[in-house]
Amino acid sequence: MSEYLLLLVSAVFVNNIILARYLGNCPFLGVSNRLDTAVGMSMAVVFVITLASAATWIVQTYVLTPFDLEYLQTIAFILIIATLVQLVEMFLQKSIPTLYRALGIFLPLITTNCAVLGVAVLAIQNEYGFVKTIFFAFVSSVGYGLALILLTGIRERLNVAPIPVHLKGTSIGLITVGLLALAFLGFAGMVH
Amino acid sequence: MKHPELTVSVSPHIHSGYTVARMMYENAGALIPVALAGWFFFGWPALKILALSAGTALLVEWGWEKLFGPPANIRDGSALLTGLLLGCILTTEVPWWIPILGSLVAITVGRHAFGGMGNHPFSSVLVGWAFLEISYKEILETYPLAEPRFLLEASEFFSDPPLIAMKDDLESILEVPWSELFFGNVPGTLGTVCVLAILLGGAYLLYRRIITWHIPLSFIFSAWLFALIMWQVDPEVYAPPTFHILSGWMMFGAFFLATEKGTAPVTPLGMIFYGIGCGVLTIIIRTWGIYTEGVPFAILLMNGATPLLDRIKPGTAGRSR
């Protein structure tokens, strides 16, 4: 139990996937302009990362490792994630249109998110079991969502601030992410 | 026609004379007891550090105003306040370029990159400090011994700041009388050791209604309560709650840093949640983090949550839920 609690603190705060590992920056800056899109994106990220990590773990354990194909990990994972997300999208569109509409454009968008691949690879590198992999993926993506929602709150305000013209838009967004990461450094060293 | 001869503004036409600049100067004035306490315990270097940081802040603000024009404004006092606050959270041992570098980062990256006073999401003072802390941890965490000018004897209880002593050896802080911490006769940063002086300055801020009670009270009380719970769980491992609120930056952070205008929520309920978040995070970082002081990181983190806390708005009057 305490092992899982530590993993939660570690993945959400200490080793936050975006603010400490710098994975998945492009959608992070891309969708952090309005709060409702940010919330939609967070939900889609949680959904996809959890699902993809579970699938990649199965493939790694039952296909790649037994046949000594670990060197194909990256390309195999990319292929799995892309097809899986596409499959899920078609499935959702057909059977749960409400959820499909709620996730909207973000579902195909995060297929190419490096955070998805990052979490899948990290789970393998840390040699987690199946349940732990799923939990790790879930809390990591929750950490991603938390950072995304915090940043969106700030950027919504910055939209109306008299920012120097050279810094408008993405530049000030990057500075803000940097300062947010600076604040998250306070959690450093809590979990090893 | 940029400046019309006749300016017609909407009512009310009578002005109280209470401007943003005046508020900033009064806020800086509330730091007088703090600065005096710094001088009392650490001698003339304290005033040197304050002068360097405030001077650089004013110089950078002036330069920015010359280069980019409004909203930078050296007369509104915000640069002076930022510089003084940054000086207060440094030790007297730091080399001369530390306050200068800190002020430079605080004013440019912390404030004007975001569009000046009131628009910066993170407390500019703490942005400058965090930059220094991450880059020059060793320099910032060399603490001078407190040597009171008169009345008090130099303390024999502490050779390290209380929070470091707490991490090294919990037993050593238990026999220290609280008065040592209250008067600030301990090693530490120059403006934050003397709780008495900070309370005087804070009382002035409250009296002039520059700040309201919500943030300081909820900050300190939630930290006390959280530390009390932990202390009840295991007094062998965790420090007593009174020690936590009297040591380190707790008081200074609650009255001067967490209340920085524009970076804290504006609604009463939002301010209370903000204070609770600061207090709890402070104790968490102090207890389990690698940094000695949890207050600045807790405040920076809650600064990040401020726009969300500001979404807690009072309902429209006269309308049922």
Short mmCIF file of C-alpha atoms in Angstrom, two decimals:
data_model
loop_
_atom_site.label_atom_id
_atom_site.label_comp_id
_atom_site.label_asym_id
_atom_site.label_seq_id
_atom_site.Cartn_x
_atom_site.Cartn_y
_atom_site.Cartn_z
CA MET A 1 0.00 0.00 0.00
CA SER A 2 2.65 2.51 1.04
CA GLU A 3 4.59 1.48 -2.05
CA TYR A 4 1.71 2.67 -4.21
CA LEU A 5 1.34 5.85 -2.18
CA LEU A 6 5.00 6.65 -2.77
CA LEU A 7 4.57 5.95 -6.44
CA LEU A 8 1.64 8.36 -6.53
CA VAL A 9 3.60 11.19 -4.87
CA SER A 10 6.59 10.44 -7.06
CA ALA A 11 4.69 10.42 -10.34
CA VAL A 12 2.38 13.35 -9.66
CA PHE A 13 4.71 15.77 -7.86
CA VAL A 14 8.36 14.77 -7.66
CA ASN A 15 8.92 13.30 -11.11
CA ASN A 16 6.03 15.06 -12.79
CA ILE A 17 6.09 13.86 -16.35
CA ILE A 18 6.00 17.33 -17.85
CA LEU A 19 7.62 19.56 -15.22
CA ALA A 20 10.45 17.25 -14.20
CA ARG A 21 10.90 14.93 -17.19
CA TYR A 22 9.92 17.43 -19.91
CA LEU A 23 7.87 14.97 -21.92
CA GLY A 24 4.94 16.02 -24.05
CA ASN A 25 5.64 19.72 -24.35
CA CYS A 26 3.89 20.36 -27.65
CA PRO A 27 0.31 19.57 -26.64
CA PHE A 28 1.10 21.09 -23.24
CA LEU A 29 1.61 24.49 -24.82
CA GLY A 30 -0.86 23.88 -27.63
CA VAL A 31 -4.02 23.31 -25.62
CA SER A 32 -3.34 25.39 -22.53
CA ASN A 33 -5.21 28.45 -23.69
CA ARG A 34 -8.72 27.60 -22.50
CA LEU A 35 -9.73 25.71 -19.42
CA ASP A 36 -12.46 23.52 -20.93
CA THR A 37 -10.16 22.25 -23.68
CA ALA A 38 -7.44 21.66 -21.10
CA VAL A 39 -9.81 19.54 -19.01
CA GLY A 40 -10.85 17.57 -22.09
CA MET A 41 -7.22 17.04 -23.01
CA SER A 42 -6.33 15.90 -19.49
CA MET A 43 -9.08 13.29 -19.55
CA ALA A 44 -7.99 12.05 -22.95
CA VAL A 45 -4.37 11.84 -21.79
CA VAL A 46 -5.29 9.82 -18.69
CA PHE A 47 -7.36 7.48 -20.82
CA VAL A 48 -4.80 6.93 -23.56
CA ILE A 49 -1.68 6.68 -21.38
CA THR A 50 -3.26 4.13 -19.06
CA LEU A 51 -4.51 2.02 -21.94
CA ALA A 52 -1.32 2.27 -23.98
CA SER A 53 0.93 1.37 -21.07
CA ALA A 54 -1.12 -1.72 -20.35
CA ALA A 55 -0.94 -2.80 -24.01
CA THR A 56 2.78 -2.12 -24.36
CA TRP A 57 3.53 -3.98 -21.14
CA ILE A 58 1.75 -7.05 -22.46
CA VAL A 59 3.61 -6.86 -25.75
CA GLN A 60 6.96 -6.32 -24.05
CA THR A 61 6.50 -9.21 -21.64
CA TYR A 62 4.93 -11.81 -23.93
CA VAL A 63 6.35 -10.95 -27.35
CA LEU A 64 9.51 -8.87 -27.24
CA THR A 65 11.29 -10.43 -24.27
CA PRO A 66 10.67 -14.14 -25.09
CA PHE A 67 11.90 -13.67 -28.66
CA ASP A 68 14.89 -11.45 -27.73
CA LEU A 69 13.50 -8.53 -29.66
CA GLU A 70 13.99 -5.80 -27.04
CA TYR A 71 15.89 -3.67 -29.55
CA LEU A 72 12.62 -3.25 -31.44
CA GLN A 73 11.00 -1.69 -28.37
CA THR A 74 10.71 1.89 -29.61
CA ILE A 75 9.30 1.10 -33.02
CA ALA A 76 7.00 -1.59 -31.68
CA PHE A 77 5.63 0.72 -29.01
CA ILE A 78 5.01 3.53 -31.47
CA LEU A 79 3.17 1.15 -33.74
CA ILE A 80 1.11 -0.29 -30.89
CA ILE A 81 0.19 3.12 -29.48
CA ALA A 82 -0.81 4.54 -32.85
CA THR A 83 -2.94 1.56 -33.85
CA LEU A 84 -4.43 1.22 -30.41
CA VAL A 85 -5.52 4.83 -30.25
CA GLN A 86 -6.98 4.60 -33.73
CA LEU A 87 -8.85 1.45 -32.80
CA VAL A 88 -10.15 2.99 -29.60
CA GLU A 89 -11.26 6.05 -31.50
CA MET A 90 -13.27 4.01 -33.99
CA PHE A 91 -14.71 1.90 -31.21
CA LEU A 92 -15.73 4.94 -29.17
CA GLN A 93 -17.25 6.69 -32.17
CA LYS A 94 -19.43 3.68 -32.83
CA SER A 95 -20.41 2.57 -29.35
CA ILE A 96 -19.95 5.49 -26.88
CA PRO A 97 -20.50 8.63 -28.95
CA THR A 98 -20.88 10.78 -25.82
CA LEU A 99 -17.37 10.00 -24.61
CA TYR A 100 -16.08 10.32 -28.15
CA ARG A 101 -17.50 13.82 -28.41
CA ALA A 102 -16.15 14.74 -24.97
CA LEU A 103 -12.62 13.70 -25.93
CA GLY A 104 -13.06 15.18 -29.38
CA ILE A 105 -9.98 16.09 -31.39
CA PHE A 106 -7.61 15.29 -28.55
CA LEU A 107 -7.78 11.55 -28.95
CA PRO A 108 -6.01 11.42 -32.35
CA LEU A 109 -3.84 14.36 -31.31
CA ILE A 110 -2.15 12.56 -28.42
CA THR A 111 -1.27 9.53 -30.55
CA THR A 112 1.96 11.33 -31.33
CA ASN A 113 2.45 12.65 -27.81
CA CYS A 114 5.88 11.64 -26.55
CA ALA A 115 4.51 11.47 -23.01
CA VAL A 116 2.55 8.34 -23.97
CA LEU A 117 5.65 6.59 -25.27
CA GLY A 118 7.67 7.97 -22.37
CA VAL A 119 5.42 6.52 -19.69
CA ALA A 120 5.28 3.15 -21.46
CA VAL A 121 9.07 2.98 -21.71
CA LEU A 122 9.59 4.21 -18.14
CA ALA A 123 7.28 1.53 -16.80
CA ILE A 124 9.32 -1.13 -18.60
CA GLN A 125 12.65 0.38 -17.49
CA ASN A 126 11.57 0.43 -13.85
CA GLU A 127 10.51 -3.22 -14.19
CA TYR A 128 7.03 -2.73 -12.81
CA GLY A 129 4.49 -5.55 -12.76
CA PHE A 130 1.27 -5.34 -14.72
CA VAL A 131 -0.93 -3.77 -12.04
CA LYS A 132 1.83 -1.41 -11.00
CA THR A 133 2.36 -0.36 -14.60
CA ILE A 134 -1.28 0.54 -14.94
CA PHE A 135 -1.20 2.47 -11.67
CA PHE A 136 2.02 4.26 -12.65
CA ALA A 137 0.57 5.22 -16.01
CA PHE A 138 -2.62 6.48 -14.39
CA VAL A 139 -0.92 8.67 -11.77
CA SER A 140 1.66 9.96 -14.25
CA SER A 141 -1.08 11.11 -16.57
CA VAL A 142 -2.96 12.64 -13.65
CA GLY A 143 0.21 14.61 -12.90
CA TYR A 144 0.26 15.70 -16.52
CA GLY A 145 -3.34 16.81 -16.24
CA LEU A 146 -2.64 18.70 -13.02
CA ALA A 147 0.25 20.61 -14.57
CA LEU A 148 -1.81 21.29 -17.69
CA ILE A 149 -4.73 22.69 -15.72
CA LEU A 150 -2.48 24.85 -13.53
CA LEU A 151 -0.74 26.27 -16.59
CA THR A 152 -4.03 26.91 -18.34
CA GLY A 153 -5.31 28.94 -15.40
CA ILE A 154 -2.25 31.14 -15.59
CA ARG A 155 -2.26 31.46 -19.36
CA GLU A 156 -5.91 32.45 -19.45
CA ARG A 157 -4.89 35.43 -17.35
CA LEU A 158 -1.84 36.22 -19.42
CA ASN A 159 -4.06 36.52 -22.49
CA VAL A 160 -5.24 39.88 -21.19
CA ALA A 161 -1.93 41.07 -19.70
CA PRO A 162 0.15 43.78 -21.41
CA ILE A 163 3.03 41.41 -22.18
CA PRO A 164 5.93 42.86 -24.20
CA VAL A 165 5.16 42.14 -27.83
CA HIS A 166 8.21 39.92 -28.42
CA LEU A 167 7.22 37.63 -25.60
CA LYS A 168 3.55 37.17 -26.46
CA GLY A 169 2.06 33.73 -27.00
CA THR A 170 4.26 30.67 -26.84
CA SER A 171 7.35 32.49 -25.53
CA ILE A 172 5.69 33.64 -22.34
CA GLY A 173 4.02 30.23 -22.14
CA LEU A 174 7.44 28.59 -22.06
CA ILE A 175 8.68 31.04 -19.43
CA THR A 176 5.61 30.26 -17.34
CA VAL A 177 6.21 26.51 -17.64
CA GLY A 178 9.80 27.12 -16.56
CA LEU A 179 8.71 28.98 -13.46
CA LEU A 180 6.08 26.33 -12.70
CA ALA A 181 8.81 23.70 -12.96
CA LEU A 182 10.91 25.85 -10.62
CA ALA A 183 8.07 25.78 -8.10
CA PHE A 184 7.72 22.01 -8.45
CA LEU A 185 11.43 21.68 -7.59
CA GLY A 186 10.29 22.17 -4.01
CA PHE A 187 9.12 18.56 -4.08
CA ALA A 188 12.57 17.35 -5.14
CA GLY A 189 14.12 14.60 -3.11
CA MET A 190 10.94 13.49 -1.34
CA VAL A 191 10.88 10.12 -3.07
CA HIS A 192 13.92 8.48 -4.54
CA MET B 1 -4.32 63.64 -29.84
CA LYS B 2 -2.80 61.58 -27.09
CA HIS B 3 -3.27 63.83 -24.09
CA PRO B 4 -6.48 65.81 -24.35
CA GLU B 5 -6.51 69.17 -22.62
CA LEU B 6 -9.71 68.37 -20.83
CA THR B 7 -10.15 64.93 -19.35
CA VAL B 8 -13.68 63.97 -18.46
CA SER B 9 -13.81 60.90 -16.27
CA VAL B 10 -16.75 59.05 -14.83
CA SER B 11 -17.85 59.66 -11.28
CA PRO B 12 -16.87 59.52 -8.43
CA HIS B 13 -14.67 62.56 -8.79
CA ILE B 14 -13.41 62.79 -5.22
CA HIS B 15 -10.25 60.74 -4.79
CA SER B 16 -9.17 59.47 -1.42
CA GLY B 17 -5.56 60.09 -2.37
CA TYR B 18 -4.87 56.44 -1.74
CA THR B 19 -2.98 55.22 -4.78
CA VAL B 20 -1.17 52.04 -5.75
CA ALA B 21 2.16 53.83 -5.32
CA ARG B 22 1.22 54.90 -1.80
CA MET B 23 0.19 51.37 -0.91
CA MET B 24 3.51 50.05 -2.19
CA TYR B 25 5.49 52.62 -0.20
CA GLU B 26 3.49 51.86 2.95
CA ASN B 27 4.09 48.18 2.35
CA ALA B 28 7.80 48.92 2.08
CA GLY B 29 7.54 51.05 5.21
CA ALA B 30 6.18 48.05 7.10
CA LEU B 31 9.57 46.46 6.47
CA ILE B 32 11.31 49.07 8.67
CA PRO B 33 11.06 46.99 11.88
CA VAL B 34 12.19 43.94 9.92
CA ALA B 35 15.21 45.77 8.52
CA LEU B 36 16.04 47.13 11.99
CA ALA B 37 15.87 43.62 13.40
CA GLY B 38 18.21 42.51 10.63
CA TRP B 39 20.64 45.24 11.62
CA PHE B 40 20.22 44.40 15.31
CA PHE B 41 21.12 40.75 14.86
CA PHE B 42 23.51 40.78 11.93
CA GLY B 43 25.03 44.25 11.95
CA TRP B 44 25.73 46.68 9.14
CA PRO B 45 26.06 44.05 6.37
CA ALA B 46 22.30 43.62 6.65
CA LEU B 47 21.73 47.19 5.50
CA LYS B 48 24.32 46.73 2.76
CA ILE B 49 22.44 43.73 1.36
CA LEU B 50 19.12 45.59 1.50
CA ALA B 51 20.61 48.63 -0.22
CA LEU B 52 22.19 46.51 -2.96
CA SER B 53 19.04 44.57 -3.74
CA ALA B 54 16.71 47.57 -3.58
CA GLY B 55 19.13 49.74 -5.56
CA THR B 56 19.48 47.16 -8.31
CA ALA B 57 15.72 46.67 -8.45
CA LEU B 58 15.20 50.41 -8.91
CA LEU B 59 17.96 50.61 -11.50
CA VAL B 60 16.56 47.72 -13.53
CA GLU B 61 13.05 49.15 -13.32
CA TRP B 62 14.37 52.51 -14.52
CA GLY B 63 16.22 50.87 -17.38
CA TRP B 64 13.17 48.86 -18.41
CA GLU B 65 11.02 51.97 -18.32
CA LYS B 66 13.51 53.77 -20.55
CA LEU B 67 13.69 50.84 -22.97
CA PHE B 68 10.11 49.67 -23.19
CA GLY B 69 8.02 52.38 -21.55
CA PRO B 70 4.85 51.62 -19.62
CA PRO B 71 3.66 49.65 -17.74
CA ALA B 72 7.10 49.82 -16.12
CA ASN B 73 7.07 52.74 -13.74
CA ILE B 74 9.80 53.44 -11.24
CA ARG B 75 7.60 55.77 -9.23
CA ASP B 76 4.95 53.22 -8.34
CA GLY B 77 7.19 51.75 -5.64
CA SER B 78 6.73 48.15 -6.64
CA ALA B 79 10.38 47.78 -7.64
CA LEU B 80 11.53 49.21 -4.32
CA LEU B 81 9.28 46.77 -2.45
CA THR B 82 10.48 43.81 -4.50
CA GLY B 83 14.12 44.74 -3.92
CA LEU B 84 13.67 45.17 -0.19
CA LEU B 85 11.75 41.91 0.17
CA LEU B 86 14.45 40.07 -1.75
CA GLY B 87 17.10 41.56 0.53
CA CYS B 88 15.18 40.38 3.57
CA ILE B 89 15.32 36.74 2.49
CA LEU B 90 19.09 36.65 1.92
CA THR B 91 21.75 36.13 4.55
CA THR B 92 24.39 38.72 5.35
CA GLU B 93 27.10 36.27 4.29
CA VAL B 94 26.28 36.35 0.57
CA PRO B 95 28.73 38.06 -1.80
CA TRP B 96 27.73 41.44 -3.25
CA TRP B 97 26.61 40.10 -6.62
CA ILE B 98 23.97 37.76 -5.19
CA PRO B 99 21.38 40.46 -4.31
CA ILE B 100 22.15 42.21 -7.61
CA LEU B 101 21.59 39.07 -9.67
CA GLY B 102 18.49 38.17 -7.68
CA SER B 103 16.92 41.60 -8.16
CA LEU B 104 17.73 41.53 -11.86
CA VAL B 105 15.95 38.20 -12.34
CA ALA B 106 13.06 39.19 -10.09
CA ILE B 107 12.32 42.41 -11.95
CA THR B 108 12.89 41.20 -15.51
CA VAL B 109 11.83 37.54 -15.65
CA GLY B 110 9.63 37.62 -12.58
CA ARG B 111 7.73 40.76 -13.36
CA HIS B 112 8.16 42.63 -16.62
CA ALA B 113 8.24 39.61 -18.90
CA PHE B 114 4.64 39.11 -17.81
CA GLY B 115 3.55 42.69 -18.29
CA GLY B 116 4.53 44.40 -15.09
CA MET B 117 3.00 44.90 -11.67
CA GLY B 118 -0.18 42.97 -11.03
CA ASN B 119 0.14 40.70 -14.06
CA HIS B 120 2.93 38.37 -13.02
CA PRO B 121 1.55 34.99 -11.96
CA PHE B 122 4.43 34.13 -9.62
CA SER B 123 5.69 36.25 -6.77
CA SER B 124 8.58 38.13 -8.40
CA VAL B 125 10.60 38.15 -5.17
CA LEU B 126 10.43 34.39 -4.91
CA VAL B 127 11.22 33.89 -8.60
CA GLY B 128 14.45 35.82 -8.01
CA TRP B 129 15.14 33.87 -4.85
CA ALA B 130 14.36 30.48 -6.40
CA PHE B 131 16.70 31.28 -9.27
CA LEU B 132 19.48 31.98 -6.76
CA GLU B 133 18.64 28.97 -4.62
CA ILE B 134 18.75 26.55 -7.53
CA SER B 135 21.93 28.05 -8.95
CA TYR B 136 23.91 28.91 -5.80
CA LYS B 137 22.51 26.68 -3.06
CA GLU B 138 25.81 26.51 -1.18
CA ILE B 139 26.26 30.29 -1.09
CA LEU B 140 22.69 30.98 -0.06
CA GLU B 141 22.72 28.44 2.73
CA THR B 142 25.79 29.70 4.58
CA TYR B 143 24.34 31.24 7.69
CA PRO B 144 26.02 33.79 9.93
CA LEU B 145 25.60 33.59 13.71
CA ALA B 146 23.24 36.09 15.27
CA GLU B 147 25.15 38.66 17.30
CA PRO B 148 22.71 41.06 18.98
CA ARG B 149 23.95 44.63 19.33
CA PHE B 150 22.74 45.18 22.89
CA LEU B 151 20.24 43.89 25.48
CA LEU B 152 20.38 40.25 24.35
CA GLU B 153 23.19 37.77 24.69
CA ALA B 154 24.37 35.86 21.64
CA SER B 155 22.49 32.60 21.60
CA GLU B 156 24.30 29.47 22.65
CA PHE B 157 21.56 27.17 21.44
CA PHE B 158 22.02 27.37 17.73
CA SER B 159 25.02 27.23 15.48
CA ASP B 160 22.80 26.32 12.51
CA PRO B 161 19.43 27.79 11.58
CA PRO B 162 16.60 26.10 13.51
CA LEU B 163 15.30 24.22 10.48
CA ILE B 164 18.69 22.67 9.73
CA ALA B 165 19.08 21.80 13.40
CA MET B 166 15.66 20.16 13.21
CA LYS B 167 16.74 17.96 10.30
CA ASP B 168 20.08 17.06 11.86
CA ASP B 169 18.98 16.34 15.36
CA LEU B 170 15.43 16.75 16.59
CA GLU B 171 16.47 16.46 20.25
CA SER B 172 18.58 19.61 20.04
CA ILE B 173 15.66 21.92 19.35
CA LEU B 174 13.41 20.65 22.12
CA GLU B 175 15.34 22.30 24.95
CA VAL B 176 15.47 25.71 23.27
CA PRO B 177 13.10 28.25 24.85
CA TRP B 178 10.53 29.61 22.37
CA SER B 179 11.60 33.17 23.25
CA GLU B 180 14.90 32.63 21.40
CA LEU B 181 12.93 31.92 18.25
CA PHE B 182 10.43 34.67 18.89
CA PHE B 183 13.06 37.38 19.28
CA GLY B 184 15.06 35.92 16.45
CA ASN B 185 18.30 35.27 18.27
CA VAL B 186 19.14 32.48 15.81
CA PRO B 187 21.18 32.14 12.61
CA GLY B 188 19.17 32.72 9.47
CA THR B 189 18.29 35.13 6.70
CA LEU B 190 18.42 38.74 7.77
CA GLY B 191 14.76 39.72 7.61
CA THR B 192 13.10 36.52 8.68
CA VAL B 193 14.59 35.60 12.03
CA CYS B 194 12.81 38.11 14.26
CA VAL B 195 9.17 37.11 14.65
CA LEU B 196 8.48 40.14 16.83
CA ALA B 197 9.56 42.63 14.14
CA ILE B 198 7.61 40.78 11.47
CA LEU B 199 4.50 40.81 13.63
CA LEU B 200 4.91 44.57 14.10
CA GLY B 201 5.19 45.11 10.35
CA GLY B 202 2.33 42.69 9.71
CA ALA B 203 0.14 44.46 12.25
CA TYR B 204 0.74 47.72 10.40
CA LEU B 205 -0.20 46.09 7.09
CA LEU B 206 -3.38 44.74 8.66
CA TYR B 207 -4.17 48.07 10.31
CA ARG B 208 -3.77 49.93 7.02
CA ARG B 209 -5.77 47.17 5.32
CA ILE B 210 -3.02 46.60 2.77
CA ILE B 211 -3.56 42.93 3.46
CA THR B 212 -6.51 41.16 5.05
CA TRP B 213 -6.29 38.58 7.80
CA HIS B 214 -7.34 35.69 5.59
CA ILE B 215 -4.01 34.67 4.07
CA PRO B 216 -1.66 35.09 7.07
CA LEU B 217 -4.06 33.51 9.54
CA SER B 218 -5.04 30.54 7.40
CA PHE B 219 -1.39 30.06 6.39
CA ILE B 220 -0.02 29.99 9.93
CA PHE B 221 -2.95 28.18 11.48
CA SER B 222 -3.08 25.41 8.87
CA ALA B 223 0.69 24.91 9.17
CA TRP B 224 0.33 24.74 12.95
CA LEU B 225 -2.55 22.30 12.74
CA PHE B 226 -0.86 20.06 10.20
CA ALA B 227 2.37 20.05 12.22
CA LEU B 228 0.32 19.29 15.35
CA ILE B 229 -1.27 16.25 13.71
CA MET B 230 2.12 14.95 12.61
CA TRP B 231 3.61 15.64 16.02
CA GLN B 232 0.76 13.73 17.67
CA VAL B 233 1.40 10.82 15.34
CA ASP B 234 5.06 10.55 16.29
CA PRO B 235 6.77 13.15 18.53
CA GLU B 236 10.05 11.27 18.14
CA VAL B 237 10.26 12.01 14.43
CA TYR B 238 8.42 15.29 13.85
CA ALA B 239 9.05 18.72 15.34
CA PRO B 240 6.47 20.37 17.62
CA PRO B 241 4.01 22.69 15.82
CA THR B 242 5.01 25.85 17.71
CA PHE B 243 8.58 25.36 16.61
CA HIS B 244 7.45 25.17 13.00
CA ILE B 245 5.51 28.42 13.01
CA LEU B 246 8.18 30.36 14.92
CA SER B 247 11.12 29.24 12.85
CA GLY B 248 12.32 29.94 9.35
CA TRP B 249 10.33 32.07 6.98
CA MET B 250 6.90 31.11 8.23
CA MET B 251 5.88 34.50 9.63
CA PHE B 252 7.66 36.54 6.96
CA GLY B 253 6.14 34.42 4.23
CA ALA B 254 2.64 34.63 5.66
CA PHE B 255 2.62 38.40 6.07
CA PHE B 256 4.88 39.71 3.31
CA LEU B 257 5.51 37.11 0.62
CA ALA B 258 2.25 35.18 0.25
CA THR B 259 0.24 38.40 0.12
CA GLU B 260 2.05 39.91 -2.86
CA LYS B 261 -0.52 41.73 -4.93
CA GLY B 262 -1.63 40.02 -8.10
CA THR B 263 -0.23 36.66 -7.15
CA ALA B 264 -2.75 35.82 -4.42
CA PRO B 265 -6.50 35.23 -4.82
CA VAL B 266 -8.86 38.11 -4.16
CA THR B 267 -11.99 36.47 -2.78
CA PRO B 268 -12.10 35.67 0.97
CA LEU B 269 -12.75 31.96 0.43
CA GLY B 270 -10.07 31.79 -2.26
CA MET B 271 -7.60 33.46 0.10
CA ILE B 272 -8.37 30.97 2.86
CA PHE B 273 -7.82 27.99 0.53
CA TYR B 274 -4.62 29.64 -0.70
CA GLY B 275 -3.38 30.04 2.87
CA ILE B 276 -4.26 26.45 3.76
CA GLY B 277 -2.41 25.20 0.68
CA CYS B 278 0.65 27.27 1.56
CA GLY B 279 0.67 26.08 5.16
CA VAL B 280 0.28 22.38 4.43
CA LEU B 281 2.78 22.39 1.56
CA THR B 282 5.30 24.25 3.72
CA ILE B 283 5.26 21.55 6.38
CA ILE B 284 5.38 18.80 3.74
CA ILE B 285 8.42 20.30 2.01
CA ARG B 286 10.15 21.10 5.31
CA THR B 287 9.68 17.57 6.57
CA TRP B 288 10.37 15.45 3.49
CA GLY B 289 11.98 17.71 0.91
CA ILE B 290 15.67 18.31 0.33
CA TYR B 291 15.36 22.07 0.73
CA THR B 292 15.69 23.55 4.19
CA GLU B 293 12.84 25.99 3.84
CA GLY B 294 9.42 25.02 2.51
CA VAL B 295 7.74 28.43 2.58
CA PRO B 296 9.01 29.87 -0.74
CA PHE B 297 8.25 26.76 -2.76
CA ALA B 298 4.83 26.41 -1.12
CA ILE B 299 4.01 30.01 -2.02
CA LEU B 300 5.26 29.61 -5.59
CA LEU B 301 3.15 26.48 -6.00
CA MET B 302 0.05 28.18 -4.64
CA ASN B 303 0.76 31.18 -6.88
CA GLY B 304 0.37 28.71 -9.71
CA ALA B 305 -3.01 27.66 -8.37
CA THR B 306 -4.21 31.22 -7.79
CA PRO B 307 -6.07 31.67 -11.10
CA LEU B 308 -8.02 28.51 -10.34
CA LEU B 309 -8.77 29.64 -6.79
CA ASP B 310 -10.01 32.94 -8.17
CA ARG B 311 -12.71 30.97 -9.95
CA ILE B 312 -14.39 30.63 -6.57
CA LYS B 313 -16.65 33.62 -6.84
CA PRO B 314 -19.47 34.81 -4.63
CA GLY B 315 -22.87 34.13 -6.18
CA THR B 316 -24.93 36.90 -7.72
CA ALA B 317 -26.81 38.77 -5.02
CA GLY B 318 -30.56 38.24 -4.96
CA ARG B 319 -30.48 35.06 -6.95
CA SER B 320 -31.27 31.73 -5.37
CA ARG B 321 -28.87 28.87 -5.92
#
